[in-house]
Amino acid sequence: MAAAATCGAGAGSPGSVAAAVDRSSATSFQRKGPRAGGADGGGPRLVSIAGTRPSVRNGQLLVSTGLPALDQLLGGGLAVGTVLLIEEDKYNIYSPLLFKYFLAEGIVSGHTLLVASAREHPAGILQELPAPLLDDSYEKEFDEDGCNHKTPDSSMKMKIAWRYQLLPKMEAGPVSSSRFGHYYDTSKKIPQELLRTAKWHGFFLPERISPPLTVEPCHLTHGYMKLLEFIKKIVSEEGVDGSHPQKKTKNILRIGIQSLGSPLWGDDACCAEACDDSHSLTKFLYVLRGLVRASLSACLVTVPAHLIQNKAITARVTSLSDTVVGLESFVGSERETNPLYKDYHGLIHIRQIPRLNNLICDESDVKDLAFKLKRKLFTIETGL
Amino acid sequence: MPRPVHWSRRGRDAIRARLSGRGQQSEMLESLLAFGGLVLLRDSIEWEGRDFLKALIKQSALCGEQIHVLGCEISEEEFREGFDSNINSRVVYHDLFRDPLNWSKNEAFPRGPLEALRAMCRPTDLRPVTIALDSLSWLLLHFPCSTVCQTLHALCRQGDSSPVERVNVLGLLHEELHAAGPLGALSSLAQIEVTLDGTMGRTSAHILYRKPRHRPAHQTQWFSILPDFSVDLQEGSTLQSQPHSDPHTLLVDPTAHLTFNLRLSKKERETRDSLTLPFQFSSEKQQALLCSEPSQASSHIFYEPDAYDDLDPEDPDDDLDI
């Protein structure tokens, strides 16, 4: 075959020479693609897990936080293997909402959930999750929502002068369920059949610790120790740390911990400025980050930062987490009457964004971001 | 009034009382007792809260509930003073005052008062239970704050799982004894927070309703407590859940006195719409570009050669004599 090609090189037309070269294996470049047989260990393959996507900046695997607006601010989503810390607002109105969006996103994407709380039972939390907005049954309602604010004067279309007219329109509303990042309707609960298909593990502190509660002399609070052991057990059971290599389908474990650092966990960080176990919370976060890094999991922790008395602990907690987002609601504060803020429900502060395998992080230039919770949408807007 | 999550029997009683015109006196107290959970009563030296606590106890007793009181600061006789026998029969008093360190080794608190608290609301009968803690400050001074918070949370939760209605926990807290830490921690646990204050001999209660998943609502109520522990409300109460903006700020209209036009008339709008923008690629423009070689010249250029013009491009210096 190769001999015939070289003999015919001089006389033949360019087309046939090219064809001959193609058919022969003279080139050393091989096309890498998915093999038809799907054999194991056949070279590096792209890991495609439902509900994740690689980051466009550094190729890191990302999961959605449940809020597309927040995903955008964090550089595409929450990186797998990192901890997202949310500083609760004063009356704890909006941070449980973010917690529920995170868990609901996990259910819709088919991830495994681990819910830990000292205040409410995890089954109760899961019953309260918002229903996802799927497909175009809600597109027209989304448009309605947007149109409600428009006056008749501004109902005419904006004319764009030149080449943008030829570009396709960007979609701003809810799209089909296979996309990354969904919208949720907070006025409806998640449908029961969707909840039944979900795989979840719950950790409710009063059930795990039997009274009388003795004061533990060890470094970590008793409640934290139990929680860490539980997380480690679930991580190895689910195989997200790679301990079952024969498992073909990989899945992400979403860990949600509610109100860490509050006195209900047995932690004195909110009660006293200098307490005996003042390192308990920071040690917990350190071990948690180690567990999460070594597995395919993403963790969301809410902390009542306004209650923590010792500011040094707040600073350490911030540096021990990867991404830190602070919520400040206007309820009950003097900002509620400020006309500048009348359309919004609160401010959102992105305090820290991690540098994962990078020298710089994805920090946006805009520092004043405000959020508002509409009937079906949690929007974050910039620049008041 | 904030919208309640579910109507307990107490809540229905509150509505009935209001409808029957029993008056405002019991309305405030009933609204405090209607929702269950922890009612935190913050008082100070000038405005003492024990009388208010006793008024709440009397209200619960009148609704037919059984009340357990953990008494730490005053003796039982002093506490029961002023209650009539009907109410006294419903009050079960657990005395920590006489022997706080348990030196006489009696069996009242075998494993400590916190354990006794938890045992108190295990449902032995189906009547709703109110637990009054007099005072929470005493517990905070003797036990770690996180333990107290966990016990209180367990008490409030007990009502969710048992067939009885929600358990009401009334806690008296002396504000001046504690730093901001424990105060903040207990506030975040409480469903209702009542802060006693006042001016010039009149007491006011500033009530903050913190229902989960609802916006917090404030209410300020001026009152005085009569010798038989019923509450006499004075003036009107002001319910604010949406504070109003300051009426003294004048609203300035920024669209007045402009040098440019903000509104278009109909004719102007039509003209604007029909205008073709310069870089807009329309079919007419396409035609014009394609047929850019005109067969008949549409424009002429007239030129008079200047003195310095070079008519011969091959001889720039004009010195060739050809």
XYZ file of C-alpha atoms in Angstrom:
706
model
C 0.000 0.000 0.000
C 2.738 2.438 0.943
C 4.936 1.333 -1.998
C 2.138 1.937 -4.480
C 1.656 5.417 -3.026
C 5.291 6.401 -3.436
C 5.503 5.010 -6.952
C 2.501 6.909 -8.026
C 3.671 10.130 -6.409
C 5.155 11.664 -9.491
C 2.487 10.756 -11.986
C -0.669 10.798 -9.972
C -2.923 13.784 -9.332
C -2.557 15.539 -5.992
C -5.878 14.243 -4.864
C -4.924 10.615 -5.038
C -1.566 11.214 -3.425
C -3.244 12.902 -0.514
C -5.691 10.066 -0.222
C -2.908 7.533 -0.270
C -1.024 9.352 2.461
C -4.150 9.421 4.544
C -4.732 5.763 4.258
C -1.221 4.855 5.192
C -0.050 5.160 8.759
C 2.867 7.391 7.907
C 1.734 10.114 10.301
C 2.506 9.727 13.987
C -0.434 11.862 15.133
C -3.232 9.798 16.527
C -6.683 11.098 17.175
C -7.666 10.645 20.828
C -11.250 9.813 21.220
C -13.575 7.572 23.182
C -12.888 4.024 22.246
C -15.753 2.025 20.972
C -15.118 -0.822 23.380
C -14.959 1.356 26.440
C -12.093 -0.649 27.838
C -10.765 0.223 31.234
C -7.456 1.897 31.688
C -7.214 2.819 28.075
C -5.588 6.148 28.724
C -6.934 9.337 30.242
C -10.609 9.816 29.631
C -12.717 12.840 30.379
C -14.604 12.360 33.602
C -18.147 13.368 32.898
C -20.314 13.395 35.963
C -23.860 14.673 35.840
C -24.292 18.209 37.024
C -20.672 19.242 36.664
C -18.664 21.057 34.091
C -15.033 22.064 33.749
C -14.159 25.653 34.395
C -13.268 27.676 31.345
C -10.430 29.336 33.190
C -8.428 26.558 34.721
C -10.183 23.323 33.871
C -11.268 22.722 37.460
C -14.393 20.629 37.832
C -17.270 22.825 38.964
C -20.684 22.181 40.425
C -23.469 24.692 40.587
C -24.388 26.291 43.890
C -28.047 26.305 42.903
C -28.048 30.041 42.212
C -26.892 30.875 38.691
C -26.251 34.469 39.758
C -23.896 33.316 42.494
C -22.237 30.850 40.140
C -21.333 33.700 37.854
C -19.793 35.677 40.667
C -17.720 32.726 41.822
C -16.241 32.221 38.393
C -18.588 29.618 36.972
C -19.511 27.592 40.020
C -18.205 25.928 43.122
C -15.092 23.855 42.538
C -15.314 20.212 43.555
C -13.192 19.625 46.606
C -13.693 23.050 48.148
C -15.693 24.496 50.995
C -18.102 27.391 50.519
C -18.749 29.314 53.705
C -21.796 31.547 54.001
C -21.954 34.123 56.753
C -25.540 34.230 57.894
C -27.595 37.394 57.989
C -28.812 38.692 61.296
C -32.294 37.212 61.435
C -31.397 34.124 59.451
C -33.888 34.690 56.653
C -31.801 34.350 53.502
C -28.995 31.999 54.409
C -31.311 28.991 54.849
C -32.526 29.798 51.362
C -29.049 29.489 49.903
C -28.608 26.272 51.841
C -31.789 24.877 50.326
C -30.856 25.949 46.809
C -27.589 24.040 47.171
C -29.351 20.870 48.295
C -32.096 21.175 45.690
C -29.481 21.535 42.968
C -27.911 18.331 44.223
C -31.199 16.466 43.981
C -31.954 17.756 40.488
C -28.460 16.828 39.264
C -28.619 13.440 40.918
C -25.821 13.953 43.440
C -25.682 12.301 46.841
C -26.464 14.591 49.743
C -25.208 14.780 53.292
C -27.220 17.181 55.440
C -26.017 18.045 58.942
C -27.854 20.325 61.317
C -28.206 20.853 65.046
C -31.398 22.830 64.791
C -33.793 21.084 62.441
C -34.074 17.495 61.456
C -32.557 16.854 57.983
C -35.719 15.134 56.791
C -37.611 18.313 57.652
C -35.091 20.424 55.760
C -35.433 18.234 52.683
C -39.207 18.503 52.733
C -38.879 22.282 52.579
C -36.707 22.407 49.475
C -37.940 24.610 46.631
C -39.298 23.109 43.444
C -37.125 23.383 40.338
C -38.265 25.348 37.317
C -37.809 23.033 34.385
C -38.257 23.581 30.672
C -40.398 26.104 28.907
C -43.512 25.812 30.980
C -41.947 28.524 33.071
C -40.366 30.605 30.369
C -43.450 32.639 29.782
C -43.883 33.182 33.502
C -40.316 34.366 33.674
C -41.023 36.827 30.911
C -44.109 37.978 32.754
C -42.017 38.617 35.803
C -39.652 40.749 33.836
C -42.396 42.628 32.062
C -44.171 43.554 35.243
C -41.663 46.233 35.929
C -41.827 47.764 32.476
C -43.987 50.812 31.948
C -45.879 51.189 28.650
C -43.412 53.855 27.575
C -40.429 51.609 27.613
C -42.129 48.690 25.948
C -40.549 49.412 22.600
C -37.509 47.484 21.661
C -34.094 49.000 21.798
C -32.527 49.404 18.435
C -29.002 48.189 18.251
C -27.035 49.950 15.602
C -24.966 47.486 13.793
C -23.455 44.096 13.963
C -25.134 42.859 17.107
C -28.315 42.522 15.158
C -26.904 39.513 13.418
C -25.863 37.693 16.581
C -28.214 35.113 18.178
C -30.149 36.235 21.235
C -28.747 35.316 24.654
C -31.026 33.283 26.845
C -31.529 34.766 30.254
C -34.273 32.554 31.592
C -34.707 29.017 32.762
C -33.689 26.378 30.302
C -33.934 22.642 30.185
C -32.950 20.508 33.097
C -29.792 19.088 31.651
C -28.071 22.403 31.928
C -25.700 23.453 34.635
C -27.500 25.560 37.195
C -31.248 25.665 37.612
C -33.818 28.113 38.844
C -36.105 27.332 41.726
C -39.533 28.453 42.768
C -39.476 29.255 46.455
C -43.230 29.346 46.728
C -43.567 25.662 45.885
C -42.098 22.638 47.562
C -40.044 20.067 45.769
C -42.224 17.280 44.297
C -42.280 14.139 46.362
C -41.281 11.822 43.540
C -38.128 13.813 42.955
C -37.345 13.609 46.643
C -37.842 9.863 46.660
C -35.243 9.364 43.957
C -32.709 11.364 45.928
C -30.024 9.647 47.913
C -29.223 11.426 51.134
C -27.695 10.956 54.560
C -28.723 13.049 57.519
C -26.918 14.037 60.686
C -29.059 15.547 63.414
C -26.965 16.361 66.445
C -29.483 15.809 69.283
C -30.030 12.275 68.011
C -26.368 11.429 67.837
C -25.368 12.771 71.209
C -27.171 11.439 74.211
C -27.572 13.680 77.182
C -26.209 14.402 79.766
C -23.783 16.537 77.854
C -20.479 16.470 79.561
C -17.825 18.997 78.854
C -15.195 17.238 76.833
C -11.581 17.878 77.654
C -10.360 16.968 74.205
C -9.540 19.427 71.498
C -12.633 19.210 69.393
C -16.112 19.596 70.700
C -17.932 16.300 71.000
C -20.471 17.291 68.398
C -17.798 18.209 65.881
C -15.967 14.940 66.411
C -19.120 12.986 65.727
C -19.851 14.986 62.630
C -16.363 14.479 61.226
C -16.547 10.761 61.846
C -19.894 10.629 60.145
C -18.653 12.523 57.109
C -15.630 10.275 56.819
C -17.831 7.211 57.039
C -20.167 8.425 54.314
C -17.299 9.512 52.082
C -15.761 6.069 52.167
C -19.134 4.323 51.865
C -20.075 6.255 48.786
C -16.682 5.748 47.265
C -16.204 9.388 46.390
C -12.654 9.275 47.626
C -11.688 6.756 45.023
C -11.682 3.828 47.380
C -13.768 1.722 45.012
C -11.929 1.929 41.710
C -14.177 -0.614 40.060
C -17.147 1.665 40.376
C -17.843 2.921 36.876
C -20.242 5.763 37.569
C -18.794 8.489 39.687
C -20.922 10.850 41.629
C -20.453 13.999 43.640
C -21.233 14.166 47.335
C -22.760 17.471 48.403
C -22.267 18.214 52.079
C -24.416 20.868 53.712
C -23.785 21.900 57.318
C -26.133 24.378 58.884
C -25.247 26.983 61.519
C -21.797 25.712 62.350
C -20.364 27.487 65.352
C -23.717 28.195 66.968
C -24.200 27.099 70.584
C -26.449 24.264 69.462
C -23.359 22.412 68.243
C -21.875 22.726 71.709
C -19.456 25.376 70.581
C -18.818 28.389 72.748
C -17.548 30.622 69.981
C -20.767 32.630 69.968
C -21.057 32.872 73.700
C -17.766 34.011 75.045
C -14.850 35.947 73.767
C -12.205 33.735 75.231
C -13.298 30.182 75.836
C -11.473 26.969 76.588
C -12.207 25.324 73.302
C -11.653 28.383 71.208
C -9.878 26.351 68.561
C -12.651 23.873 68.145
C -14.316 25.523 65.186
C -11.075 26.225 63.374
C -9.841 22.678 63.850
C -13.095 21.342 62.560
C -12.835 23.423 59.398
C -9.283 22.339 58.858
C -10.137 18.648 59.067
C -13.262 19.158 56.982
C -11.292 20.791 54.221
C -8.862 17.890 54.238
C -11.710 15.382 53.923
C -13.349 17.348 51.156
C -10.160 17.881 49.177
C -9.408 14.182 49.057
C -12.780 13.254 47.643
C -15.208 14.246 44.948
C -17.337 16.373 47.196
C -18.378 19.971 47.567
C -19.311 21.437 50.904
C -21.473 24.360 51.929
C -21.295 25.578 55.518
C -23.326 28.387 57.056
C -21.889 30.166 60.064
C -23.633 32.789 62.217
C -20.685 35.130 61.925
C -22.536 38.057 63.511
C -22.735 36.102 66.765
C -19.078 35.147 67.011
C -17.591 37.328 69.677
C -13.905 36.967 69.010
C -13.010 38.640 65.731
C -9.825 36.654 65.494
C -11.897 33.512 65.141
C -13.864 35.075 62.310
C -10.656 35.927 60.509
C -9.294 32.415 60.976
C -12.540 30.868 59.830
C -12.440 32.974 56.677
C -8.920 31.950 55.822
C -9.621 28.279 56.520
C -12.441 28.147 53.999
C -12.052 28.391 50.290
C -14.886 30.612 49.180
C -16.555 32.975 51.634
C -19.783 34.838 50.901
C -21.394 37.155 53.417
C -25.071 38.052 53.481
C -26.358 41.214 55.015
C -30.081 41.743 54.939
C -31.693 45.120 55.334
C -34.397 43.858 57.647
C -34.337 45.678 60.922
C -31.445 47.911 60.008
C -31.521 51.571 59.187
C -30.737 50.808 55.591
C -34.223 49.551 55.079
C -35.536 53.060 54.730
C -32.706 54.284 52.569
C -34.221 55.038 49.145
C -31.078 53.801 47.477
C -31.783 50.288 48.670
C -35.504 50.213 48.274
C -35.575 47.644 45.515
C -33.286 45.215 47.218
C -33.460 42.921 50.195
C -29.848 42.961 51.214
C -26.206 43.128 50.301
C -24.020 40.238 49.353
C -20.302 40.406 50.009
C -17.878 38.081 48.269
C -15.177 38.007 50.874
C -12.850 35.431 49.435
C -12.378 33.418 46.265
C -9.861 30.597 46.200
C -6.774 30.338 44.038
C -6.935 26.729 42.920
C -3.883 25.706 40.916
C -3.536 29.335 40.013
C -1.567 32.370 40.966
C -4.474 34.761 40.682
C -8.085 34.346 41.569
C -11.209 35.201 39.724
C -12.085 38.256 41.702
C -14.544 40.581 40.088
C -14.001 44.299 40.178
C -17.464 45.097 41.399
C -17.598 45.327 45.146
C -21.117 46.451 45.884
C -23.535 43.717 45.079
C -27.106 43.607 46.232
C -29.595 40.796 46.107
C -33.312 40.664 45.912
C -35.610 37.733 46.303
C -38.450 37.810 43.817
C -41.209 35.267 43.696
C -39.286 32.797 41.628
C -35.889 34.277 41.311
C -33.009 35.270 43.503
C -31.120 37.912 41.609
C -27.844 39.538 42.424
C -27.250 42.906 40.891
C -24.318 45.225 40.888
C -23.644 48.864 41.234
C -26.321 50.679 43.133
C -49.716 40.816 63.630
C -47.484 38.319 61.925
C -49.091 35.486 60.101
C -48.781 32.361 62.211
C -47.508 29.156 60.775
C -50.109 26.930 62.304
C -52.959 27.636 64.653
C -52.576 25.922 67.962
C -55.357 25.676 70.464
C -53.920 28.660 72.201
C -54.050 30.613 68.994
C -57.686 29.774 68.473
C -58.359 30.862 72.029
C -56.694 34.146 71.267
C -58.954 34.744 68.304
C -61.997 33.772 70.304
C -61.037 36.162 73.060
C -60.582 38.970 70.624
C -63.882 38.288 68.939
C -65.760 38.009 72.204
C -64.577 41.447 73.071
C -62.739 40.443 76.192
C -60.663 43.396 75.431
C -57.098 44.171 74.759
C -55.831 43.148 78.125
C -55.349 39.546 77.463
C -54.659 39.980 73.778
C -51.058 40.889 74.186
C -50.344 38.052 76.566
C -52.168 35.572 74.445
C -50.285 36.605 71.384
C -47.062 35.965 73.256
C -48.182 32.513 74.281
C -49.811 31.480 71.033
C -46.845 30.303 69.058
C -44.864 28.107 71.319
C -41.127 27.968 71.525
C -38.914 30.138 73.642
C -40.216 33.493 74.840
C -37.249 35.458 76.089
C -38.057 38.126 78.643
C -35.240 40.592 79.031
C -35.404 42.855 81.999
C -33.090 45.171 83.884
C -32.828 46.635 87.347
C -35.045 49.613 86.618
C -37.704 47.576 84.840
C -38.133 44.301 86.583
C -39.624 41.431 84.684
C -40.811 39.030 87.334
C -44.255 40.578 87.526
C -44.628 40.293 83.785
C -43.569 36.660 84.017
C -46.179 36.041 86.662
C -48.800 37.735 84.480
C -47.898 35.359 81.669
C -48.119 32.418 84.056
C -51.542 33.549 85.182
C -52.681 33.804 81.561
C -51.483 30.284 80.818
C -53.192 28.956 83.909
C -56.444 30.576 82.853
C -56.179 28.736 79.553
C -56.055 25.502 81.465
C -52.411 24.606 81.138
C -50.071 23.117 83.591
C -47.113 25.276 84.471
C -43.771 24.118 85.750
C -41.648 26.781 87.342
C -37.951 26.375 87.980
C -37.354 28.814 90.786
C -33.794 29.857 91.431
C -33.871 33.382 92.707
C -36.741 33.764 95.106
C -38.406 31.406 97.511
C -41.540 29.483 96.716
C -43.732 31.444 99.118
C -42.656 34.693 97.597
C -43.321 33.411 94.131
C -46.774 32.085 94.877
C -47.773 35.330 96.569
C -50.508 37.104 94.703
C -51.819 34.052 92.873
C -55.199 32.755 93.844
C -55.701 29.110 94.684
C -57.003 28.228 91.251
C -53.790 29.308 89.642
C -51.613 27.975 92.412
C -53.000 24.525 91.917
C -51.796 24.514 88.348
C -48.321 25.726 89.154
C -45.767 23.042 89.924
C -42.786 24.621 91.600
C -39.320 23.102 91.414
C -37.274 24.733 94.085
C -33.629 25.407 93.433
C -33.492 28.406 95.704
C -33.403 26.730 99.030
C -30.563 24.359 98.241
C -28.768 25.361 95.076
C -25.704 23.189 95.586
C -27.722 20.193 96.716
C -26.069 19.800 100.083
C -29.023 18.130 101.666
C -28.899 15.456 99.006
C -32.590 15.353 98.411
C -34.030 13.638 95.407
C -35.494 16.697 93.736
C -32.679 17.140 91.245
C -30.748 13.869 91.070
C -28.783 14.741 87.968
C -28.846 18.441 87.990
C -31.451 20.999 87.100
C -30.926 20.711 83.357
C -31.831 17.070 83.420
C -34.832 17.917 85.516
C -35.863 20.418 82.864
C -35.767 17.824 80.170
C -37.788 15.452 82.293
C -40.385 18.121 82.867
C -41.828 18.139 79.451
C -41.920 14.497 78.690
C -45.604 14.088 78.012
C -47.246 12.381 80.919
C -50.646 13.784 80.201
C -52.168 15.452 77.222
C -52.521 18.917 78.669
C -50.246 21.544 77.144
C -47.337 22.521 79.266
C -45.686 25.831 79.970
C -42.279 25.991 81.548
C -41.190 29.177 83.275
C -37.527 29.670 84.052
C -36.840 32.095 86.819
C -34.267 32.839 85.844
C -32.224 31.997 82.814
C -29.452 34.194 84.125
C -28.965 31.861 87.057
C -28.620 28.911 84.682
C -26.167 30.783 82.492
C -24.030 31.616 85.480
C -23.846 28.014 86.621
C -23.685 26.100 83.387
C -21.891 26.693 80.096
C -23.899 28.760 77.673
C -23.838 26.173 74.924
C -25.244 23.512 77.260
C -28.066 25.808 78.299
C -28.819 26.596 74.655
C -28.898 22.937 73.747
C -31.238 22.169 76.634
C -33.572 24.983 75.671
C -33.600 23.838 72.086
C -34.417 20.300 73.180
C -37.275 21.652 75.319
C -38.756 23.629 72.466
C -38.409 20.744 70.072
C -40.156 18.379 72.423
C -43.421 19.947 71.470
C -42.948 19.107 67.808
C -42.657 15.408 68.232
C -45.090 14.742 71.027
C -48.844 14.629 70.537
C -49.362 17.622 72.818
C -49.219 21.092 71.462
C -46.103 23.122 71.407
C -44.347 23.666 74.650
C -43.993 27.252 75.780
C -40.760 28.094 77.505
C -40.739 31.458 79.276
C -37.286 32.545 80.275
C -36.452 35.547 82.381
C -33.065 37.017 81.545
C -31.357 39.858 83.336
C -29.659 41.802 80.586
C -27.034 43.539 82.642
C -25.481 40.354 83.916
C -24.350 39.056 80.584
C -22.082 40.080 77.771
C -23.243 40.399 74.202
C -22.309 36.796 73.455
C -24.852 34.867 75.508
C -27.490 37.523 74.820
C -27.030 37.157 71.090
C -26.984 33.370 71.303
C -30.239 33.236 73.268
C -31.878 35.825 71.018
C -31.166 33.723 67.999
C -32.856 30.769 69.670
C -35.918 32.660 70.808
C -39.150 32.833 68.876
C -40.326 35.921 70.688
C -38.157 38.430 72.487
C -39.687 40.919 74.914
C -37.487 43.709 76.173
C -38.798 45.718 79.081
C -38.105 49.380 79.113
C -39.880 52.519 80.042
C -39.797 56.209 80.810
C -40.919 58.158 83.815
C -42.793 55.489 85.627
C -44.448 53.871 82.654
C -43.270 50.509 81.437
C -43.141 49.474 77.866
C -42.543 46.118 76.281
C -40.751 45.991 72.998
C -41.747 42.718 71.385
C -39.871 41.164 68.519
C -41.439 38.208 66.759
C -38.879 35.972 65.067
C -40.622 33.229 63.226
C -38.411 31.074 61.050
C -38.745 31.853 57.350
C -40.739 35.014 58.100
C -39.661 38.598 58.396
C -39.304 39.693 62.010
C -42.043 42.008 63.271
C -41.800 44.584 66.032
C -44.414 45.831 68.409
C -44.156 48.299 71.263
C -46.738 48.209 74.007
C -47.132 50.452 77.033
C -48.659 48.686 79.994
C -48.849 48.388 83.721
C -49.380 45.322 85.851
C -52.191 45.305 88.368
C -51.864 43.664 91.801
C -53.692 40.575 90.671
C -51.227 40.126 87.820
C -53.476 41.105 85.019
C -52.122 43.504 82.471
C -53.566 46.910 81.805
C -52.629 48.223 78.391
C -52.157 51.897 77.845
C -52.154 53.975 74.691
C -52.063 52.394 71.339
C -49.617 49.833 70.229
C -47.666 50.491 67.127
C -46.953 47.533 64.928
C -44.154 48.127 62.519
C -42.919 45.487 60.247
C -42.211 47.935 57.438
C -40.688 51.113 58.802
C -41.740 54.235 56.942
C -39.288 56.642 55.466
C -38.763 59.975 57.098
C -41.679 62.248 56.093
C -39.534 65.345 56.365
C -37.341 64.576 53.387
C -38.747 66.315 50.376
C -38.924 64.304 47.244
C -37.049 66.182 44.595
C -38.084 65.551 41.038
C -34.873 65.196 39.047
C -36.649 65.460 35.699
C -37.601 69.075 36.223
C -35.456 71.902 34.817
C -33.498 69.902 32.293
C -31.758 71.351 29.295
C -32.560 68.365 27.124
C -35.703 66.589 26.098
C -36.691 63.453 27.970
C -39.954 62.776 26.242
C -40.689 62.456 22.562
C -43.835 63.494 20.846
C -45.538 61.035 18.554
C -44.223 62.671 15.406
C -40.708 62.766 16.737
C -40.923 59.132 17.612
C -42.062 58.214 14.142
C -39.229 60.139 12.574
C -36.765 58.456 14.846
C -38.082 55.012 14.056
C -37.885 55.515 10.340
C -34.316 56.722 10.474
C -31.745 54.335 9.042
C -28.681 54.151 11.151
C -25.398 54.674 9.386
C -23.885 51.218 9.877
C -27.078 49.301 9.459
C -26.790 46.859 6.605
C -30.064 46.923 4.782
C -30.994 45.675 1.354
C -30.911 49.150 -0.162
C -27.384 49.614 0.978
C -26.454 46.250 -0.420
C -27.842 47.229 -3.796
C -26.013 50.523 -3.720
C -22.740 48.796 -2.987
C -23.187 46.141 -5.651
C -24.052 48.546 -8.388
C -21.266 50.877 -7.496
C -20.073 51.357 -11.133
C -22.433 53.954 -12.502
C -22.957 53.904 -16.293
C -23.896 57.549 -16.220
C -21.708 59.669 -14.080
C -23.820 61.208 -11.421
C -21.205 63.664 -10.317
C -18.520 65.656 -12.033
C -15.329 67.059 -10.756
C -14.105 70.382 -12.151
C -10.465 71.206 -11.651
C -8.297 74.157 -12.656
C -4.585 73.270 -12.715
C -2.575 75.268 -10.356
C 0.724 77.061 -11.157
C 2.709 74.576 -9.167
C 0.990 71.471 -10.468
C 3.054 68.859 -12.237
C 1.341 67.921 -15.464
C 4.073 65.602 -16.602
C 4.674 62.814 -14.091
C 7.740 61.518 -15.926
C 9.630 64.814 -15.737
C 9.427 66.010 -12.129
C 12.059 68.780 -12.488
C 10.754 70.120 -15.728
C 14.217 70.404 -17.199
C 14.040 67.929 -20.021
C 13.510 69.558 -23.291
C 11.641 67.026 -25.272
